[in-house]
Amino acid sequence: MDEELRSLTQRLRHEAGAAASYSYERLASTGDLDELADVLIAPEQRLWARELAAFRLGLAGDRRAFEALVLLLNHRDPQRCASAAHALARLGDPRTARAAAALATNELRVAYALHPVRLLVELRAPESVPALITTLARRFRPHDPYRRVAIACVDGLGALGDERARPVLNEALAHPPLAQAAAGALKRLPTQRAPRD
């Protein structure tokens, strides 16, 4: 079993509780993707049920899960965000990178940007590097409280190895909480060629 699926099913089984154990087991075991998709649009469904259905649809590559997974990616609960990011990375929907970039660069939701940033790195999409550069540059404000988001951007830009990240990573060197990670990320960028005379 997928390790993220194992973690999610254990968490949601506990969340559903004994009273909903039959409903939970049915959603966890059904192979009927239409049944799972119906959960996403049916009224008065509990959050655990919607999350389980969306996650399983995402792993199956069923794009009906997209909207629900994007909402979960921006949830206040980090576990829900992580599970949604995992499923979105496997969904194969071309809208995913744009949605993750929009969430990562939304300053009103920056407290929840960590998993969208990590998802962008995993996707390696055209939107990834510009979104990470934008998000990181905003973290240079004095006393910015979102250090984990900044570190994720620095590490991600290093992993992506795109030369466009060099200026913002050089700027990050001047910020002590980011300096070590930035130095490591810069080493992962392509070697700059010396200019010809």
Coordinates of C-alpha atoms in Angstrom, one line a residue:
M1 CA 0.0 0.0 0.0
D2 CA 1.1 3.5 -0.8
E3 CA 2.6 4.9 2.5
E4 CA 0.7 8.2 2.2
L5 CA -2.5 6.2 1.6
R6 CA -1.8 4.1 4.7
S7 CA -1.2 7.2 6.8
L8 CA -4.4 8.9 5.5
T9 CA -6.6 5.9 6.0
Q10 CA -5.5 5.5 9.6
R11 CA -6.1 9.1 10.3
L12 CA -9.5 9.2 8.6
R13 CA -10.6 5.9 10.2
H14 CA -10.0 7.5 13.6
E15 CA -11.7 10.8 12.5
A16 CA -14.8 8.9 11.2
G17 CA -15.2 7.1 14.5
A18 CA -17.1 3.9 15.3
A19 CA -20.5 5.5 14.4
A20 CA -19.4 5.9 10.8
S21 CA -17.2 2.8 10.5
Y22 CA -19.4 1.1 7.9
S23 CA -19.4 4.2 5.6
Y24 CA -15.7 4.6 6.1
E25 CA -14.9 1.0 5.2
R26 CA -17.1 1.2 2.1
L27 CA -15.3 4.3 0.8
A28 CA -11.9 2.8 1.7
S29 CA -12.5 -0.4 -0.2
T30 CA -14.8 0.4 -3.1
G31 CA -13.4 0.1 -6.6
D32 CA -16.2 2.1 -8.1
L33 CA -14.8 5.5 -9.1
D34 CA -18.3 6.9 -9.7
E35 CA -19.3 6.1 -6.2
L36 CA -16.3 8.0 -4.9
A37 CA -17.0 10.9 -7.2
D38 CA -20.6 11.1 -6.0
V39 CA -19.3 11.7 -2.4
L40 CA -17.6 14.9 -3.7
I41 CA -20.9 16.4 -4.9
A42 CA -23.4 14.9 -2.4
P43 CA -24.8 17.3 0.2
E44 CA -23.9 17.0 3.9
Q45 CA -20.9 14.8 3.5
R46 CA -18.4 14.8 6.3
L47 CA -14.9 16.2 5.6
W48 CA -13.2 12.9 6.2
A49 CA -15.5 11.3 3.6
R50 CA -14.8 13.9 1.0
E51 CA -11.0 13.8 1.7
L52 CA -10.9 10.0 1.4
A53 CA -12.9 10.0 -1.8
A54 CA -10.8 12.8 -3.4
F55 CA -7.5 11.1 -2.4
R56 CA -8.5 7.8 -3.8
L57 CA -9.7 9.4 -7.1
G58 CA -6.5 11.4 -7.3
L59 CA -4.4 8.3 -7.0
A60 CA -6.5 6.7 -9.7
G61 CA -5.9 9.6 -12.0
D62 CA -9.6 10.6 -12.1
R63 CA -9.8 14.4 -12.7
R64 CA -13.1 14.7 -10.9
A65 CA -11.0 14.9 -7.7
F66 CA -9.2 18.1 -8.8
E67 CA -11.3 20.8 -7.2
A68 CA -11.7 19.0 -3.9
L69 CA -7.9 18.3 -3.7
V70 CA -7.1 21.9 -4.4
L71 CA -9.3 23.0 -1.6
L72 CA -7.6 20.5 0.7
L73 CA -4.2 21.7 -0.4
N74 CA -5.1 25.0 1.1
H75 CA -6.6 23.6 4.3
R76 CA -5.5 24.8 7.8
D77 CA -4.6 21.2 8.8
P78 CA -1.1 20.4 7.5
Q79 CA -1.9 16.7 7.3
R80 CA -4.8 17.3 4.9
C81 CA -2.5 19.6 2.8
A82 CA 0.2 16.9 2.6
S83 CA -2.2 14.2 1.6
A84 CA -3.8 16.5 -1.1
A85 CA -0.4 17.4 -2.5
H86 CA 0.5 13.7 -2.7
A87 CA -2.7 12.9 -4.6
L88 CA -2.4 16.0 -6.9
A89 CA 1.1 15.0 -7.9
R90 CA -0.2 11.7 -9.1
L91 CA -3.5 13.0 -10.6
G92 CA -1.9 14.2 -13.9
D93 CA -4.3 17.2 -14.3
P94 CA -2.7 20.0 -16.3
R95 CA -4.4 22.6 -14.1
T96 CA -2.5 21.4 -11.0
A97 CA 0.6 23.5 -11.4
R98 CA -1.3 26.7 -12.0
A99 CA -3.4 26.1 -8.9
A100 CA -0.4 25.3 -6.8
A101 CA 1.4 28.4 -8.0
A102 CA -1.7 30.6 -7.2
L103 CA -1.8 29.2 -3.7
A104 CA 2.0 29.5 -3.1
T105 CA 2.0 33.1 -4.2
N106 CA -1.2 34.2 -2.4
E107 CA 0.1 36.4 0.5
L108 CA -3.2 36.2 2.2
R109 CA -2.7 32.4 2.6
V110 CA 1.0 32.3 3.0
A111 CA 0.6 30.4 6.3
Y112 CA -0.6 27.5 4.3
A113 CA 1.9 27.8 1.4
L114 CA 4.3 25.1 2.5
H115 CA 2.7 22.2 0.7
P116 CA 1.9 24.1 -2.5
V117 CA 5.5 25.0 -2.7
R118 CA 6.6 21.4 -2.2
L119 CA 4.1 20.3 -4.8
L120 CA 5.5 22.8 -7.3
V121 CA 9.0 21.3 -6.8
E122 CA 7.7 17.8 -7.3
L123 CA 5.8 18.8 -10.5
R124 CA 8.7 20.5 -12.1
A125 CA 6.2 22.5 -14.2
P126 CA 6.9 25.7 -16.1
E127 CA 5.0 27.6 -13.3
S128 CA 7.3 26.1 -10.6
V129 CA 10.4 28.3 -10.7
P130 CA 8.6 31.7 -11.1
A131 CA 6.2 30.9 -8.3
L132 CA 9.0 29.9 -5.9
I133 CA 11.1 33.0 -6.8
T134 CA 8.1 35.2 -6.1
T135 CA 7.2 33.5 -2.8
L136 CA 10.8 33.5 -1.6
A137 CA 11.4 37.2 -2.4
R138 CA 8.4 38.2 -0.2
R139 CA 10.0 36.3 2.7
F140 CA 12.9 38.8 3.0
R141 CA 10.8 41.2 5.0
P142 CA 12.2 41.9 8.5
H143 CA 10.8 39.4 11.1
D144 CA 8.9 37.4 8.5
P145 CA 7.2 34.5 10.4
Y146 CA 7.1 32.1 7.5
R147 CA 10.6 30.7 7.7
R148 CA 9.6 27.1 6.8
V149 CA 8.0 28.4 3.6
A150 CA 11.1 30.4 2.8
I151 CA 13.4 27.3 3.4
A152 CA 11.1 25.2 1.2
C153 CA 11.4 27.7 -1.6
V154 CA 15.2 27.8 -1.3
D155 CA 15.6 24.0 -1.2
G156 CA 13.1 23.7 -4.0
L157 CA 14.9 26.2 -6.2
G158 CA 18.1 24.3 -5.6
A159 CA 16.4 21.0 -6.5
L160 CA 15.0 22.5 -9.7
G161 CA 18.4 23.8 -10.7
D162 CA 17.2 26.7 -12.8
E163 CA 19.6 29.6 -13.5
R164 CA 16.7 32.1 -13.1
A165 CA 16.8 31.4 -9.3
R166 CA 20.4 32.7 -8.9
P167 CA 19.6 36.4 -8.1
V168 CA 17.0 35.6 -5.4
L169 CA 19.2 32.9 -3.9
N170 CA 22.1 35.3 -3.8
E171 CA 19.8 37.7 -2.0
A172 CA 18.8 35.0 0.5
L173 CA 22.5 34.6 1.5
A174 CA 22.2 38.0 3.3
H175 CA 19.4 36.6 5.6
P176 CA 21.0 34.5 8.4
P177 CA 18.1 32.0 8.7
L178 CA 18.3 31.2 5.0
A179 CA 22.0 31.6 4.3
Q180 CA 23.1 28.0 4.8
A181 CA 20.2 26.6 2.7
A182 CA 20.8 29.3 0.0
A183 CA 24.5 28.4 -0.2
G184 CA 23.6 24.8 -0.7
A185 CA 21.0 25.6 -3.3
L186 CA 23.4 27.8 -5.3
K187 CA 25.8 24.9 -5.6
R188 CA 23.1 22.9 -7.3
L189 CA 22.6 25.5 -10.1
P190 CA 24.4 25.1 -13.4
T191 CA 28.0 26.4 -13.3
Q192 CA 28.2 29.9 -14.7
R193 CA 30.4 30.2 -17.7
A194 CA 33.1 32.9 -17.5
P195 CA 32.5 35.7 -20.0
R196 CA 34.7 35.7 -23.1
D197 CA 37.1 38.6 -23.7

